[in-house]
PDB file of C-alpha atoms in Angstrom:
ATOM      1  CA  UNK H1191      10.284  -6.110   5.341  1.00 42.00           C
ATOM      2  CA  UNK H1192       8.973  -7.452   2.021  1.00 40.00           C
ATOM      3  CA  UNK H1193       5.401  -6.658   3.025  1.00 40.00           C
ATOM      4  CA  UNK H1194       6.292  -3.030   3.650  1.00 39.00           C
ATOM      5  CA  UNK H1195       8.018  -2.715   0.288  1.00 37.00           C
ATOM      6  CA  UNK H1196       4.986  -4.121  -1.529  1.00 40.00           C
ATOM      7  CA  UNK H1197       2.696  -1.380  -0.262  1.00 39.00           C
ATOM      8  CA  UNK H1198       4.982   1.630  -0.468  1.00 38.00           C
ATOM      9  CA  UNK H1199       5.639   3.811  -3.466  1.00 38.00           C
ATOM     10  CA  UNK H1200       9.029   3.955  -5.086  1.00 40.00           C
ATOM     11  CA  UNK H1201      10.322   6.952  -6.996  1.00 44.00           C
ATOM     12  CA  UNK H1202       6.925   8.410  -7.809  1.00 45.00           C
ATOM     13  CA  UNK H1203       5.403   5.225  -9.187  1.00 46.00           C
ATOM     14  CA  UNK H1204       2.501   3.644  -7.395  1.00 47.00           C
ATOM     15  CA  UNK H1205       1.977  -0.089  -7.331  1.00 53.00           C
ATOM     16  CA  UNK H1206       0.103  -1.397 -10.361  1.00 57.00           C
ATOM     17  CA  UNK H1207      -2.934  -3.629 -10.049  1.00 56.00           C
ATOM     18  CA  UNK H1208      -3.552  -2.548  -6.487  1.00 60.00           C
ATOM     19  CA  UNK H1209      -6.669  -3.680  -4.679  1.00 73.00           C
ATOM     20  CA  UNK H1210      -9.873  -1.718  -4.348  1.00 83.00           C
ATOM     21  CA  UNK H1211      -9.861   1.717  -2.790  1.00 85.00           C
ATOM     22  CA  UNK H1212     -12.628   3.390  -0.836  1.00 87.00           C
ATOM     23  CA  UNK H1213     -13.896   6.930  -1.159  1.00 88.00           C
ATOM     24  CA  UNK H1214     -16.245   8.620   1.277  1.00 86.00           C
ATOM     25  CA  UNK H1215     -18.738  10.965  -0.341  1.00 88.00           C
ATOM     26  CA  UNK H1216     -21.245  13.225   1.449  1.00 88.00           C
ATOM     27  CA  UNK H1217     -24.868  12.142   1.069  1.00 88.00           C
ATOM     28  CA  UNK H1218     -25.879  15.397  -0.672  1.00 87.00           C
ATOM     29  CA  UNK H1219     -23.593  14.537  -3.634  1.00 89.00           C
ATOM     30  CA  UNK H1220     -24.900  10.986  -4.086  1.00 90.00           C
ATOM     31  CA  UNK H1221     -27.544  11.763  -6.729  1.00 91.00           C
ATOM     32  CA  UNK H1222     -25.152  13.941  -8.736  1.00 91.00           C
ATOM     33  CA  UNK H1223     -22.545  11.162  -8.614  1.00 92.00           C
ATOM     34  CA  UNK H1224     -25.098   8.636  -9.915  1.00 92.00           C
ATOM     35  CA  UNK H1225     -25.842  10.915 -12.873  1.00 92.00           C
ATOM     36  CA  UNK H1226     -22.128  11.280 -13.626  1.00 91.00           C
ATOM     37  CA  UNK H1227     -21.551   7.532 -13.308  1.00 91.00           C
ATOM     38  CA  UNK H1228     -24.244   6.918 -15.927  1.00 91.00           C
ATOM     39  CA  UNK H1229     -22.482   9.362 -18.263  1.00 91.00           C
ATOM     40  CA  UNK H1230     -18.960   8.027 -17.630  1.00 91.00           C
ATOM     41  CA  UNK H1231     -19.767   4.348 -17.251  1.00 90.00           C
ATOM     42  CA  UNK H1232     -18.044   3.764 -13.906  1.00 90.00           C
ATOM     43  CA  UNK H1233     -16.284   5.511 -11.048  1.00 91.00           C
ATOM     44  CA  UNK H1234     -12.805   4.769 -12.417  1.00 91.00           C
ATOM     45  CA  UNK H1235     -13.581   6.738 -15.598  1.00 91.00           C
ATOM     46  CA  UNK H1236     -15.198   9.614 -13.698  1.00 92.00           C
ATOM     47  CA  UNK H1237     -12.264   9.788 -11.254  1.00 92.00           C
ATOM     48  CA  UNK H1238      -9.867   9.956 -14.218  1.00 91.00           C
ATOM     49  CA  UNK H1239     -12.013  12.657 -15.828  1.00 90.00           C
ATOM     50  CA  UNK H1240     -11.935  14.779 -12.646  1.00 90.00           C
ATOM     51  CA  UNK H1241      -8.168  14.439 -12.261  1.00 87.00           C
ATOM     52  CA  UNK H1242      -7.534  15.404 -15.903  1.00 85.00           C
ATOM     53  CA  UNK H1243     -10.103  18.217 -15.852  1.00 83.00           C
ATOM     54  CA  UNK H1244      -8.867  19.878 -12.700  1.00 78.00           C
ATOM     55  CA  UNK H1245      -5.196  19.559 -13.638  1.00 75.00           C
ATOM     56  CA  UNK H1246      -5.963  22.311 -16.117  1.00 69.00           C
ATOM     57  CA  UNK H1247      -7.266  24.709 -13.471  1.00 68.00           C
ATOM     58  CA  UNK H1248      -5.808  26.688 -10.635  1.00 58.00           C
ATOM     59  CA  UNK H1249      -7.174  24.967  -7.550  1.00 57.00           C
ATOM     60  CA  UNK H1250      -6.008  27.530  -5.009  1.00 49.00           C
ATOM     61  CA  UNK H1251      -9.462  29.095  -4.867  1.00 51.00           C
ATOM     62  CA  UNK H1252     -11.105  25.731  -4.138  1.00 55.00           C
ATOM     63  CA  UNK H1253      -8.930  24.889  -1.150  1.00 56.00           C
ATOM     64  CA  UNK H1254      -7.992  27.235   1.690  1.00 55.00           C
ATOM     65  CA  UNK H1255      -4.366  27.846   2.613  1.00 53.00           C
ATOM     66  CA  UNK H1256      -3.620  24.355   3.923  1.00 50.00           C
ATOM     67  CA  UNK H1257      -0.490  23.505   1.973  1.00 50.00           C
ATOM     68  CA  UNK H1258       1.843  21.162   3.868  1.00 51.00           C
ATOM     69  CA  UNK H1259      -0.003  21.390   7.129  1.00 62.00           C
ATOM     70  CA  UNK H1260      -1.870  18.670   8.948  1.00 67.00           C
ATOM     71  CA  UNK H1261      -4.257  16.633   6.821  1.00 71.00           C
ATOM     72  CA  UNK H1262      -7.894  17.716   6.996  1.00 72.00           C
ATOM     73  CA  UNK H1263     -10.584  15.061   6.830  1.00 75.00           C
ATOM     74  CA  UNK H1264     -14.301  15.241   6.149  1.00 75.00           C
ATOM     75  CA  UNK H1265     -16.716  15.739   9.007  1.00 74.00           C
ATOM     76  CA  UNK H1266     -18.501  12.576  10.117  1.00 72.00           C
ATOM     77  CA  UNK H1267     -21.730  14.584  10.454  1.00 75.00           C
ATOM     78  CA  UNK H1268     -22.077  14.686   6.660  1.00 74.00           C
ATOM     79  CA  UNK H1269     -23.625  11.196   6.474  1.00 82.00           C
ATOM     80  CA  UNK H1270     -20.760   9.878   4.373  1.00 87.00           C
ATOM     81  CA  UNK H1271     -21.347   7.112   1.848  1.00 86.00           C
ATOM     82  CA  UNK H1272     -18.592   4.557   1.267  1.00 89.00           C
ATOM     83  CA  UNK H1273     -17.828   3.820  -2.391  1.00 88.00           C
ATOM     84  CA  UNK H1274     -15.352   1.115  -3.420  1.00 88.00           C
ATOM     85  CA  UNK H1275     -13.636   1.002  -6.802  1.00 86.00           C
ATOM     86  CA  UNK H1276     -10.329   0.125  -8.452  1.00 87.00           C
ATOM     87  CA  UNK H1277      -8.748   3.388  -9.612  1.00 87.00           C
ATOM     88  CA  UNK H1278      -6.049   3.682 -12.216  1.00 87.00           C
ATOM     89  CA  UNK H1279      -2.767   3.661 -10.301  1.00 86.00           C
ATOM     90  CA  UNK H1280      -1.530   6.905 -11.867  1.00 87.00           C
ATOM     91  CA  UNK H1281      -4.780   8.755 -11.095  1.00 87.00           C
ATOM     92  CA  UNK H1282      -4.666   7.541  -7.492  1.00 87.00           C
ATOM     93  CA  UNK H1283      -1.034   8.631  -7.156  1.00 86.00           C
ATOM     94  CA  UNK H1284      -1.814  12.095  -8.524  1.00 85.00           C
ATOM     95  CA  UNK H1285      -4.790  12.407  -6.171  1.00 86.00           C
ATOM     96  CA  UNK H1286      -2.544  11.447  -3.236  1.00 85.00           C
ATOM     97  CA  UNK H1287       0.054  14.026  -4.236  1.00 83.00           C
ATOM     98  CA  UNK H1288      -2.558  16.762  -4.747  1.00 81.00           C
ATOM     99  CA  UNK H1289      -4.215  15.838  -1.449  1.00 81.00           C
ATOM    100  CA  UNK H1290      -0.853  16.051   0.291  1.00 79.00           C
ATOM    101  CA  UNK H1291      -0.166  19.453  -1.226  1.00 77.00           C
ATOM    102  CA  UNK H1292      -3.566  20.861  -0.282  1.00 77.00           C
ATOM    103  CA  UNK H1293      -3.480  19.238   3.150  1.00 79.00           C
ATOM    104  CA  UNK H1294      -6.659  17.208   2.630  1.00 81.00           C
ATOM    105  CA  UNK H1295      -7.439  13.516   2.473  1.00 85.00           C
ATOM    106  CA  UNK H1296      -8.104  11.875  -0.896  1.00 88.00           C
ATOM    107  CA  UNK H1297     -11.762  11.478   0.083  1.00 88.00           C
ATOM    108  CA  UNK H1298     -12.085  15.188   0.840  1.00 87.00           C
ATOM    109  CA  UNK H1299     -10.248  16.061  -2.375  1.00 87.00           C
ATOM    110  CA  UNK H1300     -12.606  13.838  -4.382  1.00 90.00           C
ATOM    111  CA  UNK H1301     -15.653  15.348  -2.664  1.00 89.00           C
ATOM    112  CA  UNK H1302     -14.448  18.874  -3.427  1.00 87.00           C
ATOM    113  CA  UNK H1303     -13.760  17.982  -7.064  1.00 89.00           C
ATOM    114  CA  UNK H1304     -17.235  16.436  -7.429  1.00 89.00           C
ATOM    115  CA  UNK H1305     -18.775  19.465  -5.736  1.00 85.00           C
ATOM    116  CA  UNK H1306     -16.863  21.829  -8.027  1.00 83.00           C
ATOM    117  CA  UNK H1307     -17.910  19.775 -11.053  1.00 85.00           C
ATOM    118  CA  UNK H1308     -21.523  20.020  -9.897  1.00 84.00           C
ATOM    119  CA  UNK H1309     -21.244  23.780  -9.374  1.00 76.00           C
ATOM    120  CA  UNK H1310     -19.904  24.330 -12.877  1.00 76.00           C
ATOM    121  CA  UNK H1311     -22.998  22.586 -14.180  1.00 67.00           C
ATOM    122  CA  UNK H1312     -22.063  22.482 -17.836  1.00 52.00           C
ATOM    123  CA  UNK H1313     -23.479  19.528 -19.773  1.00 56.00           C
ATOM    124  CA  UNK H1314     -21.063  16.976 -21.192  1.00 54.00           C
ATOM    125  CA  UNK H1315     -22.660  15.412 -24.263  1.00 58.00           C
ATOM    126  CA  UNK H1316     -19.930  12.835 -24.736  1.00 62.00           C
ATOM    127  CA  UNK H1317     -17.485  12.170 -21.901  1.00 58.00           C
ATOM    128  CA  UNK H1318     -15.041  10.308 -24.147  1.00 62.00           C
ATOM    129  CA  UNK H1319     -14.522  13.309 -26.410  1.00 66.00           C
ATOM    130  CA  UNK H1320     -14.292  15.577 -23.357  1.00 64.00           C
ATOM    131  CA  UNK H1321     -11.451  13.485 -21.907  1.00 62.00           C
ATOM    132  CA  UNK H1322      -9.686  13.283 -25.271  1.00 64.00           C
ATOM    133  CA  UNK H1323      -9.979  17.041 -25.668  1.00 63.00           C
ATOM    134  CA  UNK H1324      -8.462  17.613 -22.224  1.00 62.00           C
ATOM    135  CA  UNK H1325      -5.683  15.075 -22.794  1.00 62.00           C
ATOM    136  CA  UNK H1326      -4.722  16.545 -26.182  1.00 62.00           C
ATOM    137  CA  UNK H1327      -3.114  19.428 -24.389  1.00 59.00           C
ATOM    138  CA  UNK H1328      -0.387  16.952 -23.340  1.00 51.00           C
ATOM    139  CA  UNK H1329      -0.120  17.930 -19.703  1.00 49.00           C
ATOM    140  CA  UNK H1330       2.506  15.823 -18.027  1.00 49.00           C
ATOM    141  CA  UNK H1331       1.648  14.717 -14.471  1.00 49.00           C
ATOM    142  CA  UNK H1332       4.295  16.875 -12.831  1.00 47.00           C
ATOM    143  CA  UNK H1333       3.154  19.952 -14.823  1.00 47.00           C
ATOM    144  CA  UNK H1334       0.025  20.145 -12.663  1.00 48.00           C
ATOM    145  CA  UNK H1335       2.101  20.440  -9.522  1.00 47.00           C
ATOM    146  CA  UNK H1336       4.329  23.079 -11.089  1.00 45.00           C
ATOM    147  CA  UNK H1337       1.285  25.192 -11.890  1.00 44.00           C
ATOM    148  CA  UNK H1338      -0.028  25.101  -8.326  1.00 45.00           C
ATOM    149  CA  UNK H1339       3.325  25.567  -6.653  1.00 45.00           C
ATOM    150  CA  UNK H1340       4.964  28.933  -7.055  1.00 43.00           C
ATOM    151  CA  UNK H1341       8.703  28.257  -6.945  1.00 49.00           C
ATOM    152  CA  UNK H1342       9.504  25.917  -9.832  1.00 49.00           C
ATOM    153  CA  UNK H1343      13.281  26.090  -9.373  1.00 51.00           C
ATOM    154  CA  UNK H1344      12.988  25.018  -5.742  1.00 51.00           C
ATOM    155  CA  UNK H1345      10.767  22.092  -6.736  1.00 51.00           C
ATOM    156  CA  UNK H1346      13.153  20.882  -9.439  1.00 53.00           C
ATOM    157  CA  UNK H1347      16.091  21.188  -7.080  1.00 53.00           C
ATOM    158  CA  UNK H1348      14.319  19.214  -4.339  1.00 53.00           C
ATOM    159  CA  UNK H1349      13.062  16.570  -6.779  1.00 53.00           C
ATOM    160  CA  UNK H1350      16.549  16.047  -8.196  1.00 53.00           C
ATOM    161  CA  UNK H1351      18.032  15.666  -4.705  1.00 53.00           C
ATOM    162  CA  UNK H1352      15.158  13.499  -3.459  1.00 53.00           C
ATOM    163  CA  UNK H1353      14.352  15.931  -0.636  1.00 50.00           C
ATOM    164  CA  UNK H1354      10.964  16.522   0.972  1.00 49.00           C
ATOM    165  CA  UNK H1355       9.004  19.704   0.364  1.00 47.00           C
ATOM    166  CA  UNK H1356       8.470  22.290   3.064  1.00 46.00           C
ATOM    167  CA  UNK H1357       6.480  25.464   2.888  1.00 42.00           C
ATOM    168  CA  UNK H1358       7.693  28.141   5.261  1.00 38.00           C
ATOM    169  CA  UNK H1359       4.624  30.182   6.080  1.00 36.00           C
ATOM    170  CA  UNK H1360       4.162  31.907   9.382  1.00 33.00           C
TER     171      UNK H1360
END
């Protein structure tokens, strides 16, 4: 029982100092990722940058209507590359929650965020100032989920009662 408790999340907080995590990235994004890693220093910083950057945007257009349905994974035919890193626990938790909402795996979410970042194609002269600029807006972690979910009262009610979310779409 103790082993199970060590690896589960409790009340929205993920375990600190967790081991390395793996991301699978399609081969066609490898060169772009290398460029971004040179700018950001490492994958942990770039992952944080993507989470903060895309919290500010409406992601509905980037993901089809998959909310609360079965989890979609990447196709194995994409020649996926395995990348290991130690993410910040809060960033990983937010990615898991966003992935759950959109009905995609964390790897697919990361790939879509990298692909969207590549498509935007704007140069970032200094990634540190870009992150500081995004974080100055003081977006709390749960704010992101309120902006992508439509019924805020229902969410608050369910969060306060500790209930699971369900989306009734037919």
